[in-house]
mmCIF file of C-alpha atoms and ligand atoms in Angstrom:
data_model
loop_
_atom_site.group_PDB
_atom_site.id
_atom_site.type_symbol
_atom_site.label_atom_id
_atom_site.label_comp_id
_atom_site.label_asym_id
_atom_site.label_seq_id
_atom_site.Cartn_x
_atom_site.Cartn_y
_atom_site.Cartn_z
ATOM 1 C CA UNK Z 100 104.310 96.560 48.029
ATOM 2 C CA UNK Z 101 102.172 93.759 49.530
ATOM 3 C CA UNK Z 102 103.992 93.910 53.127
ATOM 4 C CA UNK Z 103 104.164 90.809 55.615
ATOM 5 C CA UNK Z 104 101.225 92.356 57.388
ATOM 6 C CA UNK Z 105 99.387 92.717 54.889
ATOM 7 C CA UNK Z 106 99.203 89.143 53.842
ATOM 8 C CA UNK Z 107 98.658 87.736 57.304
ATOM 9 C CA UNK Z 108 95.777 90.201 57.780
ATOM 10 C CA UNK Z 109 94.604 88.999 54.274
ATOM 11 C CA UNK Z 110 94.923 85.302 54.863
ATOM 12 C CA UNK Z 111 95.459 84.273 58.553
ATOM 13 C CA UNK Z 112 93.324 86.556 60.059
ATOM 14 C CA UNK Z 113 90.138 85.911 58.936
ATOM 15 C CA UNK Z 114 90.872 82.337 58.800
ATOM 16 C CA UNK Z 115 91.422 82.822 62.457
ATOM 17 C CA UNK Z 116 88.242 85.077 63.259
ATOM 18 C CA UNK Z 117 86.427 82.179 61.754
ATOM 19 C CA UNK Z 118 88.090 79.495 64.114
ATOM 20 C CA UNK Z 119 87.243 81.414 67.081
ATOM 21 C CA UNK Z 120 83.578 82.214 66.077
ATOM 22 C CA UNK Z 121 82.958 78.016 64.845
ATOM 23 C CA UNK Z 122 84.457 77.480 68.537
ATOM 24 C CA UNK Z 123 82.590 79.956 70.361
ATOM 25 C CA UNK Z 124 78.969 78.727 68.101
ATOM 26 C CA UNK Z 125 79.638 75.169 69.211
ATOM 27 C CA UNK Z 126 80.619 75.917 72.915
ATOM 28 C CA UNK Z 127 77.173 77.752 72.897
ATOM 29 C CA UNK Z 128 75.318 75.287 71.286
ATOM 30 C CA UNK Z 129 76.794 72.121 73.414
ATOM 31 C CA UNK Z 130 75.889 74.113 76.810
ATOM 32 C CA UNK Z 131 72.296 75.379 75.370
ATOM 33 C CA UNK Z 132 71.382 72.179 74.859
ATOM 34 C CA UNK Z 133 72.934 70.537 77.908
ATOM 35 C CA UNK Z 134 70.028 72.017 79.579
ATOM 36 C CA UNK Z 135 67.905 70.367 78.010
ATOM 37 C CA UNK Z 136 66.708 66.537 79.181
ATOM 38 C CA UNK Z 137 66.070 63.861 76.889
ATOM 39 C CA UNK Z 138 62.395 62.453 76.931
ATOM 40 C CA UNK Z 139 64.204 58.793 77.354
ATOM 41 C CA UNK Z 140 66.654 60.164 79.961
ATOM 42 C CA UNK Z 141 70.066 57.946 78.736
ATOM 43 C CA UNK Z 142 73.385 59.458 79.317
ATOM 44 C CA UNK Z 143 75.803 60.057 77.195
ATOM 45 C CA UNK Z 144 77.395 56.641 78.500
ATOM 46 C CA UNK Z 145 74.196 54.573 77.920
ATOM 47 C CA UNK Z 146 74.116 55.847 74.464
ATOM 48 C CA UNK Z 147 77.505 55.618 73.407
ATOM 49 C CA UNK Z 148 76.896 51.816 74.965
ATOM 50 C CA UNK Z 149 73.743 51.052 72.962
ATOM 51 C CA UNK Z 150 74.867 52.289 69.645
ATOM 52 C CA UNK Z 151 78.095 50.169 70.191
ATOM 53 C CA UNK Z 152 76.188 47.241 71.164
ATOM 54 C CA UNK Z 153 73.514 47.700 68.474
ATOM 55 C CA UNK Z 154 76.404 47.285 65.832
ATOM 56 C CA UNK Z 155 78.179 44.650 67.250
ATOM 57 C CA UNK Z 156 80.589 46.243 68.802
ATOM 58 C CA UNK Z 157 80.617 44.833 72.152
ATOM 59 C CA UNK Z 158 84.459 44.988 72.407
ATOM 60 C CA UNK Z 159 84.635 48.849 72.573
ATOM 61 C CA UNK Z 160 84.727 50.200 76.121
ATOM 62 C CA UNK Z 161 82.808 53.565 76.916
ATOM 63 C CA UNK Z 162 85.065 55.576 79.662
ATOM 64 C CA UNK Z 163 85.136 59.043 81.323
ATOM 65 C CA UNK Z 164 87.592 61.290 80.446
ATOM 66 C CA UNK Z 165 88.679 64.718 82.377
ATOM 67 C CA UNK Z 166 87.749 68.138 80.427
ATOM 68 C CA UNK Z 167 85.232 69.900 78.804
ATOM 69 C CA UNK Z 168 84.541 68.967 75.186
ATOM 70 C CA UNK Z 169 87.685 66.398 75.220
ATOM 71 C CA UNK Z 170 85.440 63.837 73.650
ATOM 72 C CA UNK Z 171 87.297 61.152 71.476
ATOM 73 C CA UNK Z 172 87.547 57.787 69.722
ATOM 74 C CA UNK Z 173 90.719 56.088 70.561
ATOM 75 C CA UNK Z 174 91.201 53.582 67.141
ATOM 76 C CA UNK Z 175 94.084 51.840 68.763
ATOM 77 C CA UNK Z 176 93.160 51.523 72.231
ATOM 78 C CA UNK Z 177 89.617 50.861 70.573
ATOM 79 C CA UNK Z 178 87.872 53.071 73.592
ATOM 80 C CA UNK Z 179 85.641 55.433 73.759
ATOM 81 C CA UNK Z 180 86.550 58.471 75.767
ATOM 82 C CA UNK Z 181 83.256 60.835 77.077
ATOM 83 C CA UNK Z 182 84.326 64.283 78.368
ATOM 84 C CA UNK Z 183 81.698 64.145 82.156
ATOM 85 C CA UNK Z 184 79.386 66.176 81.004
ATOM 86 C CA UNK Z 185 78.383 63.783 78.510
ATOM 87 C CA UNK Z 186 79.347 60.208 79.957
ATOM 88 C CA UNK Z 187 77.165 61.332 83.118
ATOM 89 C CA UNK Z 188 74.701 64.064 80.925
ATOM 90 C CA UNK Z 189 70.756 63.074 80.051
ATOM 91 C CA UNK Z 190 70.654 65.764 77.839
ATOM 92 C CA UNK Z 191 70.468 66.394 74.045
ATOM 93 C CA UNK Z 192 73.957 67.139 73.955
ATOM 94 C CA UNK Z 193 74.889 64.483 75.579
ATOM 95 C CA UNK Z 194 73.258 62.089 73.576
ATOM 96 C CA UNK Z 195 74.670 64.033 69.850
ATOM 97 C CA UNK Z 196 77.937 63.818 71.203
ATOM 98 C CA UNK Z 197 78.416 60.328 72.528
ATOM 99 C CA UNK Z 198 76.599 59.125 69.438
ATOM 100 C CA UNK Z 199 79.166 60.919 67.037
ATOM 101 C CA UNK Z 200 81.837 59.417 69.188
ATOM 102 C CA UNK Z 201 80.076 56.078 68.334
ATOM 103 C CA UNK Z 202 80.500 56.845 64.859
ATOM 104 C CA UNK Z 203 83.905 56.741 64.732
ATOM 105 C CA UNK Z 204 84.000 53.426 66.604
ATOM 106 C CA UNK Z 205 81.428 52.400 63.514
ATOM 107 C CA UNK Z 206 83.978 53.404 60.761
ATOM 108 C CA UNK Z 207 86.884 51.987 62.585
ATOM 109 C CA UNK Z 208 85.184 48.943 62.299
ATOM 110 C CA UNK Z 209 83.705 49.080 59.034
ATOM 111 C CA UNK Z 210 87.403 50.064 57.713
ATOM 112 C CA UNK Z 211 86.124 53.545 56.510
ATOM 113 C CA UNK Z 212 88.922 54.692 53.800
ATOM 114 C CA UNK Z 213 89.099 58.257 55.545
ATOM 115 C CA UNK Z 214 89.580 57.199 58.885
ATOM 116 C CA UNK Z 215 92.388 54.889 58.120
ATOM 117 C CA UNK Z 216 93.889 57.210 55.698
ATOM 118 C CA UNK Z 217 93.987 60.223 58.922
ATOM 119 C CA UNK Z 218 95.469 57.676 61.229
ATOM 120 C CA UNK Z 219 98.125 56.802 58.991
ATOM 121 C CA UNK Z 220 98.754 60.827 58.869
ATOM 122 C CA UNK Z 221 99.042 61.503 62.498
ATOM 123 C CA UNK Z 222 102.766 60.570 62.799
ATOM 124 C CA UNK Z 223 103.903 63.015 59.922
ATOM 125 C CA UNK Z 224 101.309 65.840 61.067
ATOM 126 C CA UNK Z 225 102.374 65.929 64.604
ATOM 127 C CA UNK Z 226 106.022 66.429 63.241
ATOM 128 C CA UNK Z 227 105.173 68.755 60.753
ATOM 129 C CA UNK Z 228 102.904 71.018 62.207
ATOM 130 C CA UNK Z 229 105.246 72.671 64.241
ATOM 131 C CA UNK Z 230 109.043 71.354 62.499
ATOM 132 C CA UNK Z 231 107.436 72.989 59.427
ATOM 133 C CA UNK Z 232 106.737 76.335 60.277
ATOM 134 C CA UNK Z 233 110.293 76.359 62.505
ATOM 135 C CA UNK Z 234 112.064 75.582 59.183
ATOM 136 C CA UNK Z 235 110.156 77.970 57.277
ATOM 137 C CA UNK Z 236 111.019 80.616 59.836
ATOM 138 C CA UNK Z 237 114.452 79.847 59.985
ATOM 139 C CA UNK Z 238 114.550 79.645 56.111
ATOM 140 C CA UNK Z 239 112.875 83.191 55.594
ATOM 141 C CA UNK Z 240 115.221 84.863 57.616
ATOM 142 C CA UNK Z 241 118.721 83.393 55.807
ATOM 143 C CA UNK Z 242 120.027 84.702 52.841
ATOM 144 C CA UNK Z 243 120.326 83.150 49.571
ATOM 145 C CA UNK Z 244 119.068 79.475 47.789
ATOM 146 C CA UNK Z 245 119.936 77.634 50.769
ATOM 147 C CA UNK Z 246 117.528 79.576 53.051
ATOM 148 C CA UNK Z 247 114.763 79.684 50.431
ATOM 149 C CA UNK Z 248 115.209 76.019 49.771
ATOM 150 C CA UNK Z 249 114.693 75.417 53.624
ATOM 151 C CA UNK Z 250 111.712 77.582 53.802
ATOM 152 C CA UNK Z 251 110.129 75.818 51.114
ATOM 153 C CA UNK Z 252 110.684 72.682 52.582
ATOM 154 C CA UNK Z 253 108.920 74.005 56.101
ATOM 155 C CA UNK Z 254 106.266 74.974 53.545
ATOM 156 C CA UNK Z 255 106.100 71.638 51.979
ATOM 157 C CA UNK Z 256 105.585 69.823 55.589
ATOM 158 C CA UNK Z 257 102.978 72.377 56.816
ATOM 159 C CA UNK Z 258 100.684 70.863 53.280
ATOM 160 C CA UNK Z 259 100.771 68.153 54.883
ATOM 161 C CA UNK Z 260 98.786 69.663 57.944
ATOM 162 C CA UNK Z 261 96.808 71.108 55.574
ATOM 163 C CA UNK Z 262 96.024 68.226 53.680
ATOM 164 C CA UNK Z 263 95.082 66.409 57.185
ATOM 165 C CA UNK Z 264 92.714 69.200 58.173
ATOM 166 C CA UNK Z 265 90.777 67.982 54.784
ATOM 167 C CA UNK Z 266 90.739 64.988 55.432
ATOM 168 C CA UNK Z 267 89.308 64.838 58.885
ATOM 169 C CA UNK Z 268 85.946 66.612 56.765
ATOM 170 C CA UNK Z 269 84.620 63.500 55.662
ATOM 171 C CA UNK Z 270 85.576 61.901 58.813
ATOM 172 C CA UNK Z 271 84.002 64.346 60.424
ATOM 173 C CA UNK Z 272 80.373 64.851 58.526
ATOM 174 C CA UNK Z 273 80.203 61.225 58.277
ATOM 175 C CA UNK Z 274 80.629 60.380 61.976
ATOM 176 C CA UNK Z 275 77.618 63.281 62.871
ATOM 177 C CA UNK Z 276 75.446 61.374 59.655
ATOM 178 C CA UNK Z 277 75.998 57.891 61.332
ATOM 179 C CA UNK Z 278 75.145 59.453 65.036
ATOM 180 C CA UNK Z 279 71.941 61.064 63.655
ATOM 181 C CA UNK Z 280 70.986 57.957 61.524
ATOM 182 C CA UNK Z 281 71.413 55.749 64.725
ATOM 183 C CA UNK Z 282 69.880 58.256 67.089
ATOM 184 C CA UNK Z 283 66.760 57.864 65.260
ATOM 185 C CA UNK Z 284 66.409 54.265 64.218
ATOM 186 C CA UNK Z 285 67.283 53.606 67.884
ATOM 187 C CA UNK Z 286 64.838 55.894 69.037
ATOM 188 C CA UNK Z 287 67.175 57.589 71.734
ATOM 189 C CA UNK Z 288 66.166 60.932 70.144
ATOM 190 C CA UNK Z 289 62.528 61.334 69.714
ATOM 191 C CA UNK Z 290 60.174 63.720 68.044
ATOM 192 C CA UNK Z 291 61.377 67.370 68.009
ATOM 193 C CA UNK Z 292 63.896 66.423 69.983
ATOM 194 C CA UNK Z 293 66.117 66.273 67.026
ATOM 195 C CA UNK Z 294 66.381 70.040 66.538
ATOM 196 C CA UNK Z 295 68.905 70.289 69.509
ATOM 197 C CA UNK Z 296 71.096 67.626 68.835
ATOM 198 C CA UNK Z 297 71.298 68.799 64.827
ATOM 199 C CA UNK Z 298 72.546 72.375 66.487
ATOM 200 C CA UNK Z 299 75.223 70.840 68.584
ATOM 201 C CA UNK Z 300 76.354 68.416 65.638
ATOM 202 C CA UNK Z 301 76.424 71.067 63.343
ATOM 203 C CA UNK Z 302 78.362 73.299 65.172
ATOM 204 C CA UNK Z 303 81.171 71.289 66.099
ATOM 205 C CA UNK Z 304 81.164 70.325 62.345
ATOM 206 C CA UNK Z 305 82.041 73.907 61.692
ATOM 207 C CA UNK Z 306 84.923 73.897 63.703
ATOM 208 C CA UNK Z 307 86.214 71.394 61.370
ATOM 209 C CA UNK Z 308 85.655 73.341 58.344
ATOM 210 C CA UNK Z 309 87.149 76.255 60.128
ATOM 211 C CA UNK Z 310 90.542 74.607 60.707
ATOM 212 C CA UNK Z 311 90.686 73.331 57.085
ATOM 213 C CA UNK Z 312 90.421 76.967 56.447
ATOM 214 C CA UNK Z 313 93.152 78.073 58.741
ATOM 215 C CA UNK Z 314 95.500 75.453 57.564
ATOM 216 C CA UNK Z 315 94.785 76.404 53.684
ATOM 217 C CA UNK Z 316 94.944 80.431 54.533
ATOM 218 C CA UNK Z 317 98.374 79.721 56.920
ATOM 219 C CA UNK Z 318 99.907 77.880 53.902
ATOM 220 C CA UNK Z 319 99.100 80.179 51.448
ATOM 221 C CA UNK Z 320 100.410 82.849 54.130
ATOM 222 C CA UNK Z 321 103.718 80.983 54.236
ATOM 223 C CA UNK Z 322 103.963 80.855 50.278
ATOM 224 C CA UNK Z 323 102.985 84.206 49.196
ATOM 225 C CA UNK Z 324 105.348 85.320 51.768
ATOM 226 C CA UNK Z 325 108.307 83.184 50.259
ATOM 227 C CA UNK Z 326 106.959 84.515 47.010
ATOM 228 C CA UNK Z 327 107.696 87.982 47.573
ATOM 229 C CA UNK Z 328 111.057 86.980 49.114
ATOM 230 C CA UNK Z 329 112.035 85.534 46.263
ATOM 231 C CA UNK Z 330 111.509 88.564 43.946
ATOM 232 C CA UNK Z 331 113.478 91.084 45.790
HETATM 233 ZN ZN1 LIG H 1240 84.504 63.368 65.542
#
């Protein structure tokens, strides 16, 4: 018989091995090339500003934010938030990740379908990523149709984690296209200089594609589980 541990180590773990490895690749690649000075010597601020400012976008405020790698776009407060390292950093890190930030700001106002559609998730995801699998735990462990009925319903709100970890891809990949595209045209990046800021962009697309993964694997975990429950 396919055991509980057998499953997770089937499809969490690796899912999770993954994770850790897309985190560890990007942490590697951000502090690599933090080393590494731009020829035009903007920080991270002065590029988030003149991408922002090259597309009109004026309105959106560039601020520091405490952390390492806590980098964001904040669509409602319409601010961009630049982890120190890269609001004060010349580097080509720096520059990749305040442009990508910049992105966002770019598809929040060009009313990007996926963006909108992933802030209109946020309320159910925060609730369901951990209500769901509470439910499902609680539903695994009580007997009969009631319990299996509850711990298909904590399955049913862990999809939509799932479903929000897909569609933060094409937020995702689109945001590092628009950063390179403007890096370039802009002439912030120059020459060779590229090569850095395509292995820090890369990376942290990974980790993206690595919590998809996770999410998938942990809900197939959950359902395979209740699967086997239910034959017994
Ligand atoms: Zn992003």
């Amino acid at each position: 018989m396919f055991g509980g541990l057998g499953l997770y180590l089937v499809f969490a773990l690796p899912a999770l091995i993954l994770g850790l490895w897309a985190q560890w690749k990007t942490q590697r690649a951000f502090r690599q090339n933090a080393e590494i000075r731009t020829a035009r010597g903007l920080t991270g601020a002065q590029v988030a500003r003149s991408v922002l400012d090259g597309n009109g976008l004026t309105e959106v405020r560039v601020e520091r934010v405490d952390g390492f790698l806590s980098d964001h776009y904040d669509p409602r407060g319409r601010v961009l938030r630049l982890s120190p390292d890269v609001y004060d950093g010349q580097s080509l890190s720096a520059a990749g990740v305040a442009a990508h930030e910049a992105g966002h700001a770019l598809q929040h106002a060009q009313g990007y379908g996926f963006l909108a559609l992933r802030s209109a998730m946020v309320p159910t995801v925060q609730i369901g990523s951990w209500i769901g699998p509470v439910i499902f735990m609680v539903g695994l462990f009580m007997a009969g149709t009631f319990g299996t009925t509850l711990a298909w319903l904590g399955v049913a709100l862990f999809a939509a984690v799932a479903i929000f970890a897909l569609v933060t891809l094409p937020v995702e990949f689109d945001a590092t296209r628009r950063a390179k595209q403007q890096l370039v045209s802009s002439s912030i990046i120059v020459g060779n200089e590229m090569r850095g800021v395509n292995a820090v962009l890369d990376a942290a697309a990974m980790t993206y594609v690595a919590a998809a993964v996770q999410a998938i694997s942990t809900l197939l975990y959950y359902v395979f589980l209740l699967m086997g429950r239910s034959e017994e």
